[in-house]
Coordinates of C-alpha atoms and ligand atoms in Angstrom, one line a residue:
X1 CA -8.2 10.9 0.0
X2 CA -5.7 13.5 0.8
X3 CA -1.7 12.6 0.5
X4 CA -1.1 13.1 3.8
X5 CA -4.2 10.8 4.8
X6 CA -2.9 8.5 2.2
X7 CA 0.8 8.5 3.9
X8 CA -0.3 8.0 7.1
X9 CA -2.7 4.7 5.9
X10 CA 0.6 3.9 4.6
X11 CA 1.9 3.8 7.8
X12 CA -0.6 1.7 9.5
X13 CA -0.5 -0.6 6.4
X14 CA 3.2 -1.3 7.3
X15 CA 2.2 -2.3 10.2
X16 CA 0.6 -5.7 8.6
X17 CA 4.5 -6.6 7.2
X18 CA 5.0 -9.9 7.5
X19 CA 9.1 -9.5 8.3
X20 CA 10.1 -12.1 10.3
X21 CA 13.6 -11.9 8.6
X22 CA 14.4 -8.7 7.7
X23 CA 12.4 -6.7 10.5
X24 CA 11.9 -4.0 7.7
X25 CA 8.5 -3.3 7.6
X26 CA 7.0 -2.1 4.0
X27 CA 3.1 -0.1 3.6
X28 CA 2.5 0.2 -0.1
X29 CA -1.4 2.0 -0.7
X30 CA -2.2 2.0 -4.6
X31 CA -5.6 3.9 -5.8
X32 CA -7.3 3.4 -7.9
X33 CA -9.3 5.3 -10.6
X34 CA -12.4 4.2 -9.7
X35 CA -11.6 5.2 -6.1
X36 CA -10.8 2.0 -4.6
X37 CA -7.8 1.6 -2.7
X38 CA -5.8 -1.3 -2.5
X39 CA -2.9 -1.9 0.6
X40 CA -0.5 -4.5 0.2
X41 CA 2.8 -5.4 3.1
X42 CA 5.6 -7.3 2.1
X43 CA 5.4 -11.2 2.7
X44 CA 8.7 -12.9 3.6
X45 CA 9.6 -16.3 3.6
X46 CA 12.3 -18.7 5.3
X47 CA 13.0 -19.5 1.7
X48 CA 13.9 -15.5 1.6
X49 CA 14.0 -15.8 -2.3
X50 CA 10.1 -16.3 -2.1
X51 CA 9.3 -12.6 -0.2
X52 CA 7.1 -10.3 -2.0
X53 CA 7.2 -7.1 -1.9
X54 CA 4.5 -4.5 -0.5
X55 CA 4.3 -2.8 -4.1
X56 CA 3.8 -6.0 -6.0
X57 CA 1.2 -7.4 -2.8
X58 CA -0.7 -4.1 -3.6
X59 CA -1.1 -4.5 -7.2
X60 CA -1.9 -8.1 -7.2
X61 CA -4.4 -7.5 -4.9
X62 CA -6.3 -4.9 -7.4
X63 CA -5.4 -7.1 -10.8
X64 CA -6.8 -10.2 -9.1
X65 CA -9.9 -8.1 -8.0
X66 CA -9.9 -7.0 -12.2
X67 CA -8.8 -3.4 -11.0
X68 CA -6.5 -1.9 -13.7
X69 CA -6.6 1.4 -14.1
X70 CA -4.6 3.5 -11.4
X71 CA -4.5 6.9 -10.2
X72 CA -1.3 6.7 -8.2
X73 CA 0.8 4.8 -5.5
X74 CA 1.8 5.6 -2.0
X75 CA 5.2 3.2 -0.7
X76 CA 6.1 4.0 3.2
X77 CA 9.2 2.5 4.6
X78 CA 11.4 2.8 7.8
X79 CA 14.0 4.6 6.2
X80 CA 16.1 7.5 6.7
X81 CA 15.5 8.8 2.6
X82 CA 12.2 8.0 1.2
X83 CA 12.2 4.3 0.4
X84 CA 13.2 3.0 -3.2
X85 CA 11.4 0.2 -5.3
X86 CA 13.2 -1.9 -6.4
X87 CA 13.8 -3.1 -9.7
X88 CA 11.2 -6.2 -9.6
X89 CA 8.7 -3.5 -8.2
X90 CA 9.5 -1.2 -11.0
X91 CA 9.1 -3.8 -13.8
X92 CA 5.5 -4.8 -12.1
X93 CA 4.5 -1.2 -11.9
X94 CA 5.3 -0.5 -15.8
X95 CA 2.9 -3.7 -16.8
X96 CA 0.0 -1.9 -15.5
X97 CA 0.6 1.6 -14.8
X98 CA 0.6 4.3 -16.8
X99 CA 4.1 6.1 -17.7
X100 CA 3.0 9.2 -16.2
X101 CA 1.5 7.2 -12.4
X102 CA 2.9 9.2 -9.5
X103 CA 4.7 7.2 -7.2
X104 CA 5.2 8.8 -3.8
X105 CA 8.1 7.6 -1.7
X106 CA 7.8 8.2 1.8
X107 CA 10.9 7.7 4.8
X108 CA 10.0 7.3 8.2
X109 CA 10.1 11.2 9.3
X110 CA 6.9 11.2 6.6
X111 CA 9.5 12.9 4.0
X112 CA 8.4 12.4 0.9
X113 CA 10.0 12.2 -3.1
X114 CA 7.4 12.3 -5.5
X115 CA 8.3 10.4 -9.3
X116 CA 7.1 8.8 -12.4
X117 CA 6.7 5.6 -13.1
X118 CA 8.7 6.7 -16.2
X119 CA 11.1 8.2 -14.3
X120 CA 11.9 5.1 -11.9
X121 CA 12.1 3.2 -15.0
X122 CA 13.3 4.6 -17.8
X123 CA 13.4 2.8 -21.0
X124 CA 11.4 -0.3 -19.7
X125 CA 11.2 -3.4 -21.1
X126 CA 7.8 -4.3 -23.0
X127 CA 6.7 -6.9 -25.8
X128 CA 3.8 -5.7 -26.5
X129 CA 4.6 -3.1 -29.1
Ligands
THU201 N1 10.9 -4.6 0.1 C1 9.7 -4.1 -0.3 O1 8.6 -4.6 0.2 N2 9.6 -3.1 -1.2 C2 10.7 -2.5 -1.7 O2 10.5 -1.6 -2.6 C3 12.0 -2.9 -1.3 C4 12.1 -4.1 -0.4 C5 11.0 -5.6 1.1 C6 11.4 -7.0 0.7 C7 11.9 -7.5 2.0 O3 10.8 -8.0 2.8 C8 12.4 -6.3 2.8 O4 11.8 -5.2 2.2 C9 13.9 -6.2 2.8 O5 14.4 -6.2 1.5

């Protein structure tokens, strides 16, 4: 699928957000290598701590489907600048992707930022080596 095709699913993905509380809708759209493509919306909660996010809702999706090996991820948000992960996102997205996974940020006027996974989390945390 092309990026812009993968934006605008995106966009209709966002459209799923369960955001009661915040009334800020996120479309995350994470493909796979095998061509599979996985959407996840963030979930809130009236105990707000329990919200996840549309990233992490996308990857679960694909682990719990035994998906792990990605090509790239697509994260449209109703913002001005290109929406940023954030940090819990970020760790999640170092466990199973590679350093090198493009991560496109899209705002609301379709503006994109493209960057690594390496880039948005530079000198992660791991235990594994
Ligand atoms: N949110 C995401 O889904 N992804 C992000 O990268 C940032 C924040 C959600 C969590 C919450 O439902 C709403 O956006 C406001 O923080």
């Amino acid at each position: 699928m092309a990026t812009t095709e993968l934006i605008d699913l995106a966009i209709e993905t966002s459209k799923k957000a369960y955001v009661p509380y915040s009334h800020f809708p996120i479309g995350a759209v994470l493909v796979a290598k095998n061509g599979q493509i996985f959407t996840g919306v963030n979930i809130e909660n009236a105990s707000f701590g329990l919200t996840n996010c549309g990233e992490r809702a996308a990857i679960f999706k694909a682990v719990s489907e035994g998906v792990t090996d990605f090509e790239e991820l697509i994260v449209y948000g109703e913002t001005e600048q290109p929406v940023s992960p954030c940090g819990a996102c970020r760790q999640v997205m170092a466990e199973f992707f590679s350093k090198d996974l493009k991560v496109t940020l899209v705002a609301k006027d379709k503006s994109t930022v493209v960057m690594t996974v390496r880039e948005l989390l530079p000198y992660s945390f791991t235990n594994l080596d």
